[in-house]
mmCIF file with all atom_site columns, C-alpha atoms in Angstrom:
data_model
loop_
_atom_site.group_PDB
_atom_site.id
_atom_site.type_symbol
_atom_site.label_atom_id
_atom_site.label_alt_id
_atom_site.label_comp_id
_atom_site.label_asym_id
_atom_site.label_entity_id
_atom_site.label_seq_id
_atom_site.pdbx_PDB_ins_code
_atom_site.Cartn_x
_atom_site.Cartn_y
_atom_site.Cartn_z
_atom_site.occupancy
_atom_site.B_iso_or_equiv
_atom_site.pdbx_formal_charge
_atom_site.auth_seq_id
_atom_site.auth_comp_id
_atom_site.auth_asym_id
_atom_site.auth_atom_id
_atom_site.pdbx_PDB_model_num
ATOM 1   C CA . MET H 1 1   ? 0.082  0.100   -0.051 1.00 76.00 ? 1   MET H CA 1
ATOM 2   C CA . GLN H 1 2   ? 1.229  3.196   -1.094 1.00 82.00 ? 2   GLN H CA 1
ATOM 3   C CA . ILE H 1 3   ? 0.978  6.193   1.514  1.00 83.00 ? 3   ILE H CA 1
ATOM 4   C CA . THR H 1 4   ? 2.442  10.124  0.512  1.00 88.00 ? 4   THR H CA 1
ATOM 5   C CA . LYS H 1 5   ? 1.714  12.652  3.248  1.00 89.00 ? 5   LYS H CA 1
ATOM 6   C CA . LYS H 1 6   ? 2.982  15.973  3.506  1.00 92.00 ? 6   LYS H CA 1
ATOM 7   C CA . ILE H 1 7   ? 4.188  17.688  6.363  1.00 89.00 ? 7   ILE H CA 1
ATOM 8   C CA . THR H 1 8   ? 5.735  21.018  7.479  1.00 91.00 ? 8   THR H CA 1
ATOM 9   C CA . VAL H 1 9   ? 8.926  21.682  9.702  1.00 92.00 ? 9   VAL H CA 1
ATOM 10  C CA . GLU H 1 10  ? 10.044 24.928  10.888 1.00 91.00 ? 10  GLU H CA 1
ATOM 11  C CA . ALA H 1 11  ? 13.623 24.645  9.712  1.00 94.00 ? 11  ALA H CA 1
ATOM 12  C CA . THR H 1 12  ? 16.177 24.926  6.315  1.00 95.00 ? 12  THR H CA 1
ATOM 13  C CA . PRO H 1 13  ? 16.209 21.836  4.827  1.00 96.00 ? 13  PRO H CA 1
ATOM 14  C CA . GLU H 1 14  ? 19.798 20.156  5.917  1.00 96.00 ? 14  GLU H CA 1
ATOM 15  C CA . GLN H 1 15  ? 18.472 21.558  9.331  1.00 96.00 ? 15  GLN H CA 1
ATOM 16  C CA . VAL H 1 16  ? 15.470 18.829  8.988  1.00 96.00 ? 16  VAL H CA 1
ATOM 17  C CA . VAL H 1 17  ? 17.649 16.191  7.358  1.00 97.00 ? 17  VAL H CA 1
ATOM 18  C CA . ALA H 1 18  ? 20.415 16.688  10.169 1.00 96.00 ? 18  ALA H CA 1
ATOM 19  C CA . ALA H 1 19  ? 17.476 15.704  12.523 1.00 97.00 ? 19  ALA H CA 1
ATOM 20  C CA . LEU H 1 20  ? 16.018 13.061  11.107 1.00 97.00 ? 20  LEU H CA 1
ATOM 21  C CA . LEU H 1 21  ? 19.475 11.001  10.919 1.00 97.00 ? 21  LEU H CA 1
ATOM 22  C CA . SER H 1 22  ? 20.018 12.137  14.845 1.00 97.00 ? 22  SER H CA 1
ATOM 23  C CA . ASN H 1 23  ? 20.758 10.491  18.243 1.00 97.00 ? 23  ASN H CA 1
ATOM 24  C CA . GLU H 1 24  ? 18.062 12.793  20.063 1.00 97.00 ? 24  GLU H CA 1
ATOM 25  C CA . LEU H 1 25  ? 15.295 11.926  17.046 1.00 96.00 ? 25  LEU H CA 1
ATOM 26  C CA . ALA H 1 26  ? 15.809 8.350   17.397 1.00 97.00 ? 26  ALA H CA 1
ATOM 27  C CA . ALA H 1 27  ? 15.612 8.531   21.327 1.00 97.00 ? 27  ALA H CA 1
ATOM 28  C CA . LYS H 1 28  ? 13.085 10.394  20.985 1.00 96.00 ? 28  LYS H CA 1
ATOM 29  C CA . ARG H 1 29  ? 10.694 8.121   18.711 1.00 93.00 ? 29  ARG H CA 1
ATOM 30  C CA . MET H 1 30  ? 11.775 5.255   20.766 1.00 93.00 ? 30  MET H CA 1
ATOM 31  C CA . ALA H 1 31  ? 10.452 7.117   23.844 1.00 93.00 ? 31  ALA H CA 1
ATOM 32  C CA . MET H 1 32  ? 6.976  8.188   21.881 1.00 90.00 ? 32  MET H CA 1
ATOM 33  C CA . LEU H 1 33  ? 6.591  4.502   21.097 1.00 84.00 ? 33  LEU H CA 1
ATOM 34  C CA . GLY H 1 34  ? 7.360  2.900   24.263 1.00 85.00 ? 34  GLY H CA 1
ATOM 35  C CA . VAL H 1 35  ? 10.770 1.359   22.996 1.00 89.00 ? 35  VAL H CA 1
ATOM 36  C CA . THR H 1 36  ? 13.256 0.689   25.364 1.00 91.00 ? 36  THR H CA 1
ATOM 37  C CA . ASP H 1 37  ? 15.669 -1.744  23.634 1.00 92.00 ? 37  ASP H CA 1
ATOM 38  C CA . TYR H 1 38  ? 16.713 -0.687  20.866 1.00 96.00 ? 38  TYR H CA 1
ATOM 39  C CA . THR H 1 39  ? 20.476 0.970   19.400 1.00 97.00 ? 39  THR H CA 1
ATOM 40  C CA . HIS H 1 40  ? 21.643 3.771   17.407 1.00 98.00 ? 40  HIS H CA 1
ATOM 41  C CA . THR H 1 41  ? 24.365 4.443   15.171 1.00 98.00 ? 41  THR H CA 1
ATOM 42  C CA . VAL H 1 42  ? 24.663 7.431   12.879 1.00 98.00 ? 42  VAL H CA 1
ATOM 43  C CA . THR H 1 43  ? 27.699 7.178   10.128 1.00 97.00 ? 43  THR H CA 1
ATOM 44  C CA . GLY H 1 44  ? 28.426 9.672   7.879  1.00 96.00 ? 44  GLY H CA 1
ATOM 45  C CA . ASN H 1 45  ? 25.640 9.875   6.437  1.00 97.00 ? 45  ASN H CA 1
ATOM 46  C CA . VAL H 1 46  ? 23.849 6.859   7.372  1.00 98.00 ? 46  VAL H CA 1
ATOM 47  C CA . ALA H 1 47  ? 22.152 6.123   10.681 1.00 98.00 ? 47  ALA H CA 1
ATOM 48  C CA . THR H 1 48  ? 20.782 2.051   11.594 1.00 98.00 ? 48  THR H CA 1
ATOM 49  C CA . THR H 1 49  ? 18.198 2.249   14.487 1.00 97.00 ? 49  THR H CA 1
ATOM 50  C CA . THR H 1 50  ? 17.880 -1.254  15.871 1.00 97.00 ? 50  THR H CA 1
ATOM 51  C CA . VAL H 1 51  ? 14.991 -2.353  17.520 1.00 94.00 ? 51  VAL H CA 1
ATOM 52  C CA . ALA H 1 52  ? 13.258 -4.986  19.834 1.00 89.00 ? 52  ALA H CA 1
ATOM 53  C CA . VAL H 1 53  ? 10.071 -4.703  20.894 1.00 80.00 ? 53  VAL H CA 1
ATOM 54  C CA . PRO H 1 54  ? 8.116  -7.273  23.090 1.00 71.00 ? 54  PRO H CA 1
ATOM 55  C CA . ALA H 1 55  ? 5.187  -9.216  21.263 1.00 65.00 ? 55  ALA H CA 1
ATOM 56  C CA . GLN H 1 56  ? 3.114  -7.782  24.789 1.00 67.00 ? 56  GLN H CA 1
ATOM 57  C CA . LYS H 1 57  ? 3.749  -4.213  23.652 1.00 66.00 ? 57  LYS H CA 1
ATOM 58  C CA . LEU H 1 58  ? 2.363  -4.787  20.232 1.00 64.00 ? 58  LEU H CA 1
ATOM 59  C CA . PRO H 1 59  ? -1.038 -4.037  19.195 1.00 61.00 ? 59  PRO H CA 1
ATOM 60  C CA . SER H 1 60  ? -3.131 -6.478  19.388 1.00 62.00 ? 60  SER H CA 1
ATOM 61  C CA . GLN H 1 61  ? -3.736 -6.947  15.919 1.00 58.00 ? 61  GLN H CA 1
ATOM 62  C CA . ALA H 1 62  ? -0.760 -7.502  15.475 1.00 60.00 ? 62  ALA H CA 1
ATOM 63  C CA . ARG H 1 63  ? 0.140  -10.463 17.855 1.00 55.00 ? 63  ARG H CA 1
ATOM 64  C CA . THR H 1 64  ? -2.759 -12.181 16.567 1.00 61.00 ? 64  THR H CA 1
ATOM 65  C CA . PHE H 1 65  ? -0.333 -13.016 13.878 1.00 62.00 ? 65  PHE H CA 1
ATOM 66  C CA . VAL H 1 66  ? 2.923  -12.677 15.918 1.00 63.00 ? 66  VAL H CA 1
ATOM 67  C CA . LYS H 1 67  ? 3.415  -14.446 18.960 1.00 62.00 ? 67  LYS H CA 1
ATOM 68  C CA . ASN H 1 68  ? 7.349  -13.707 19.670 1.00 69.00 ? 68  ASN H CA 1
ATOM 69  C CA . ASP H 1 69  ? 9.445  -10.913 20.133 1.00 73.00 ? 69  ASP H CA 1
ATOM 70  C CA . VAL H 1 70  ? 9.933  -8.547  16.905 1.00 80.00 ? 70  VAL H CA 1
ATOM 71  C CA . LYS H 1 71  ? 13.124 -6.655  15.686 1.00 90.00 ? 71  LYS H CA 1
ATOM 72  C CA . ALA H 1 72  ? 13.964 -4.400  13.466 1.00 90.00 ? 72  ALA H CA 1
ATOM 73  C CA . VAL H 1 73  ? 16.481 -2.832  11.470 1.00 96.00 ? 73  VAL H CA 1
ATOM 74  C CA . ILE H 1 74  ? 15.935 0.912   10.135 1.00 95.00 ? 74  ILE H CA 1
ATOM 75  C CA . THR H 1 75  ? 18.410 2.127   7.926  1.00 97.00 ? 75  THR H CA 1
ATOM 76  C CA . GLY H 1 76  ? 18.072 5.904   6.824  1.00 97.00 ? 76  GLY H CA 1
ATOM 77  C CA . THR H 1 77  ? 20.491 7.237   4.252  1.00 98.00 ? 77  THR H CA 1
ATOM 78  C CA . ALA H 1 78  ? 20.771 11.174  3.594  1.00 98.00 ? 78  ALA H CA 1
ATOM 79  C CA . SER H 1 79  ? 21.591 12.405  0.080  1.00 98.00 ? 79  SER H CA 1
ATOM 80  C CA . GLY H 1 80  ? 21.108 15.747  -0.712 1.00 96.00 ? 80  GLY H CA 1
ATOM 81  C CA . ASN H 1 81  ? 17.634 16.835  0.686  1.00 97.00 ? 81  ASN H CA 1
ATOM 82  C CA . VAL H 1 82  ? 16.513 13.340  0.731  1.00 98.00 ? 82  VAL H CA 1
ATOM 83  C CA . VAL H 1 83  ? 16.753 10.324  3.507  1.00 98.00 ? 83  VAL H CA 1
ATOM 84  C CA . ALA H 1 84  ? 15.645 6.720   1.817  1.00 98.00 ? 84  ALA H CA 1
ATOM 85  C CA . TYR H 1 85  ? 14.607 4.518   4.656  1.00 96.00 ? 85  TYR H CA 1
ATOM 86  C CA . ASN H 1 86  ? 14.482 0.899   4.583  1.00 95.00 ? 86  ASN H CA 1
ATOM 87  C CA . VAL H 1 87  ? 12.542 -0.955  7.481  1.00 91.00 ? 87  VAL H CA 1
ATOM 88  C CA . ASP H 1 88  ? 13.736 -4.754  8.005  1.00 91.00 ? 88  ASP H CA 1
ATOM 89  C CA . VAL H 1 89  ? 11.604 -6.803  10.568 1.00 85.00 ? 89  VAL H CA 1
ATOM 90  C CA . LYS H 1 90  ? 12.754 -10.154 11.356 1.00 85.00 ? 90  LYS H CA 1
ATOM 91  C CA . GLY H 1 91  ? 10.037 -12.953 11.324 1.00 71.00 ? 91  GLY H CA 1
ATOM 92  C CA . VAL H 1 92  ? 7.184  -10.859 10.192 1.00 72.00 ? 92  VAL H CA 1
ATOM 93  C CA . PRO H 1 93  ? 6.157  -11.073 6.470  1.00 73.00 ? 93  PRO H CA 1
ATOM 94  C CA . VAL H 1 94  ? 6.455  -6.960  5.969  1.00 77.00 ? 94  VAL H CA 1
ATOM 95  C CA . LYS H 1 95  ? 8.158  -4.535  3.644  1.00 82.00 ? 95  LYS H CA 1
ATOM 96  C CA . ILE H 1 96  ? 8.545  -1.512  4.749  1.00 83.00 ? 96  ILE H CA 1
ATOM 97  C CA . ALA H 1 97  ? 10.493 1.289   2.161  1.00 90.00 ? 97  ALA H CA 1
ATOM 98  C CA . MET H 1 98  ? 10.108 4.668   2.818  1.00 92.00 ? 98  MET H CA 1
ATOM 99  C CA . THR H 1 99  ? 11.307 8.370   1.548  1.00 96.00 ? 99  THR H CA 1
ATOM 100 C CA . ALA H 1 100 ? 10.908 11.472  3.156  1.00 96.00 ? 100 ALA H CA 1
ATOM 101 C CA . THR H 1 101 ? 12.264 14.453  0.740  1.00 97.00 ? 101 THR H CA 1
ATOM 102 C CA . ALA H 1 102 ? 13.197 17.903  2.436  1.00 97.00 ? 102 ALA H CA 1
ATOM 103 C CA . ASP H 1 103 ? 12.341 20.956  0.318  1.00 97.00 ? 103 ASP H CA 1
ATOM 104 C CA . ALA H 1 104 ? 12.463 24.473  1.545  1.00 95.00 ? 104 ALA H CA 1
ATOM 105 C CA . ALA H 1 105 ? 9.012  26.326  1.532  1.00 92.00 ? 105 ALA H CA 1
ATOM 106 C CA . GLY H 1 106 ? 9.664  30.143  2.514  1.00 89.00 ? 106 GLY H CA 1
ATOM 107 C CA . ALA H 1 107 ? 11.542 29.312  6.199  1.00 88.00 ? 107 ALA H CA 1
ATOM 108 C CA . ALA H 1 108 ? 10.116 26.688  6.397  1.00 93.00 ? 108 ALA H CA 1
ATOM 109 C CA . THR H 1 109 ? 10.733 22.882  5.001  1.00 95.00 ? 109 THR H CA 1
ATOM 110 C CA . SER H 1 110 ? 8.110  20.773  3.506  1.00 95.00 ? 110 SER H CA 1
ATOM 111 C CA . LEU H 1 111 ? 8.556  17.216  4.054  1.00 94.00 ? 111 LEU H CA 1
ATOM 112 C CA . LEU H 1 112 ? 7.107  15.217  1.625  1.00 95.00 ? 112 LEU H CA 1
ATOM 113 C CA . VAL H 1 113 ? 6.791  11.469  3.004  1.00 93.00 ? 113 VAL H CA 1
ATOM 114 C CA . ASP H 1 114 ? 6.411  8.292   0.813  1.00 92.00 ? 114 ASP H CA 1
ATOM 115 C CA . ALA H 1 115 ? 6.182  4.990   1.890  1.00 86.00 ? 115 ALA H CA 1
ATOM 116 C CA . ASP H 1 116 ? 5.076  2.041   0.786  1.00 85.00 ? 116 ASP H CA 1
ATOM 117 C CA . VAL H 1 117 ? 4.060  -0.714  2.823  1.00 80.00 ? 117 VAL H CA 1
ATOM 118 C CA . ALA H 1 118 ? 3.529  -4.346  2.244  1.00 78.00 ? 118 ALA H CA 1
ATOM 119 C CA . VAL H 1 119 ? 2.260  -7.198  4.250  1.00 72.00 ? 119 VAL H CA 1
ATOM 120 C CA . LYS H 1 120 ? 2.357  -10.528 2.763  1.00 72.00 ? 120 LYS H CA 1
ATOM 121 C CA . ILE H 1 121 ? 0.007  -12.848 5.084  1.00 64.00 ? 121 ILE H CA 1
ATOM 122 C CA . PRO H 1 122 ? -3.327 -14.393 2.710  1.00 61.00 ? 122 PRO H CA 1
ATOM 123 C CA . PHE H 1 123 ? -6.221 -13.155 3.220  1.00 63.00 ? 123 PHE H CA 1
ATOM 124 C CA . VAL H 1 124 ? -5.869 -10.495 5.772  1.00 59.00 ? 124 VAL H CA 1
ATOM 125 C CA . GLY H 1 125 ? -2.449 -8.965  4.475  1.00 57.00 ? 125 GLY H CA 1
ATOM 126 C CA . ALA H 1 126 ? -4.720 -5.844  2.589  1.00 65.00 ? 126 ALA H CA 1
ATOM 127 C CA . LYS H 1 127 ? -6.254 -5.447  5.988  1.00 67.00 ? 127 LYS H CA 1
ATOM 128 C CA . VAL H 1 128 ? -3.503 -5.170  7.933  1.00 64.00 ? 128 VAL H CA 1
ATOM 129 C CA . GLU H 1 129 ? -1.896 -2.655  5.466  1.00 62.00 ? 129 GLU H CA 1
ATOM 130 C CA . LYS H 1 130 ? -5.055 -0.522  5.914  1.00 68.00 ? 130 LYS H CA 1
ATOM 131 C CA . MET H 1 131 ? -5.060 -0.453  9.699  1.00 67.00 ? 131 MET H CA 1
ATOM 132 C CA . ALA H 1 132 ? -1.450 0.534   9.096  1.00 64.00 ? 132 ALA H CA 1
ATOM 133 C CA . ALA H 1 133 ? -2.365 3.085   6.941  1.00 62.00 ? 133 ALA H CA 1
ATOM 134 C CA . ARG H 1 134 ? -4.845 4.941   8.793  1.00 65.00 ? 134 ARG H CA 1
ATOM 135 C CA . LYS H 1 135 ? -2.273 5.890   11.821 1.00 66.00 ? 135 LYS H CA 1
ATOM 136 C CA . VAL H 1 136 ? 0.230  7.575   9.651  1.00 64.00 ? 136 VAL H CA 1
ATOM 137 C CA . ASP H 1 137 ? -1.668 10.508  10.026 1.00 65.00 ? 137 ASP H CA 1
ATOM 138 C CA . GLY H 1 138 ? -1.283 10.960  13.989 1.00 71.00 ? 138 GLY H CA 1
ATOM 139 C CA . LEU H 1 139 ? 2.314  9.428   13.880 1.00 77.00 ? 139 LEU H CA 1
ATOM 140 C CA . LEU H 1 140 ? 3.546  11.816  11.140 1.00 74.00 ? 140 LEU H CA 1
ATOM 141 C CA . ALA H 1 141 ? 1.908  14.486  12.989 1.00 77.00 ? 141 ALA H CA 1
ATOM 142 C CA . LYS H 1 142 ? 3.644  13.488  16.354 1.00 87.00 ? 142 LYS H CA 1
ATOM 143 C CA . ASP H 1 143 ? 6.879  13.192  14.131 1.00 85.00 ? 143 ASP H CA 1
ATOM 144 C CA . ALA H 1 144 ? 7.041  16.221  12.866 1.00 86.00 ? 144 ALA H CA 1
ATOM 145 C CA . ALA H 1 145 ? 6.663  17.701  16.308 1.00 90.00 ? 145 ALA H CA 1
ATOM 146 C CA . LEU H 1 146 ? 9.474  16.022  17.643 1.00 93.00 ? 146 LEU H CA 1
ATOM 147 C CA . VAL H 1 147 ? 11.798 16.508  14.311 1.00 92.00 ? 147 VAL H CA 1
ATOM 148 C CA . THR H 1 148 ? 11.323 20.430  15.570 1.00 91.00 ? 148 THR H CA 1
ATOM 149 C CA . GLU H 1 149 ? 11.979 19.675  19.175 1.00 94.00 ? 149 GLU H CA 1
ATOM 150 C CA . THR H 1 150 ? 15.221 18.358  18.038 1.00 95.00 ? 150 THR H CA 1
ATOM 151 C CA . ILE H 1 151 ? 16.427 21.200  15.964 1.00 94.00 ? 151 ILE H CA 1
ATOM 152 C CA . LYS H 1 152 ? 15.698 23.395  18.268 1.00 92.00 ? 152 LYS H CA 1
ATOM 153 C CA . GLU H 1 153 ? 17.733 21.556  20.960 1.00 93.00 ? 153 GLU H CA 1
ATOM 154 C CA . MET H 1 154 ? 20.590 20.840  18.356 1.00 90.00 ? 154 MET H CA 1
ATOM 155 C CA . ASN H 1 155 ? 20.790 24.862  17.054 1.00 80.00 ? 155 ASN H CA 1
#
């Protein structure tokens, strides 16, 4: 399922890209999601977050299909004003790829987020994708606030 959303951040595109890769934003995102078992490293223009989520912390719909803890590796690679993300979820038939493109919009930055979410579970994969898509607006609004907060702290 293709998901596209545009948000506005009060900062320059360079500041937004730096924040998207930062340790500070990773920590804020994990706290927002209630995840305590993670690592985040930044090497040049590549940020890697490794996450472990106990099965009991997953939404009830997900626990129907996932009985064990979920481990994921999220890799974000910046190239100019674009951050391309790959999410590798271990042991779960989900594929997530995303790009965040930061373009100047006056004194702010327009951040265009394009995501492709594919759930390969017979008969219910499309339903799970639609459930995920419904949560994107709320998550992106919260994430935009975290990005803005991170930029203020970094500058």
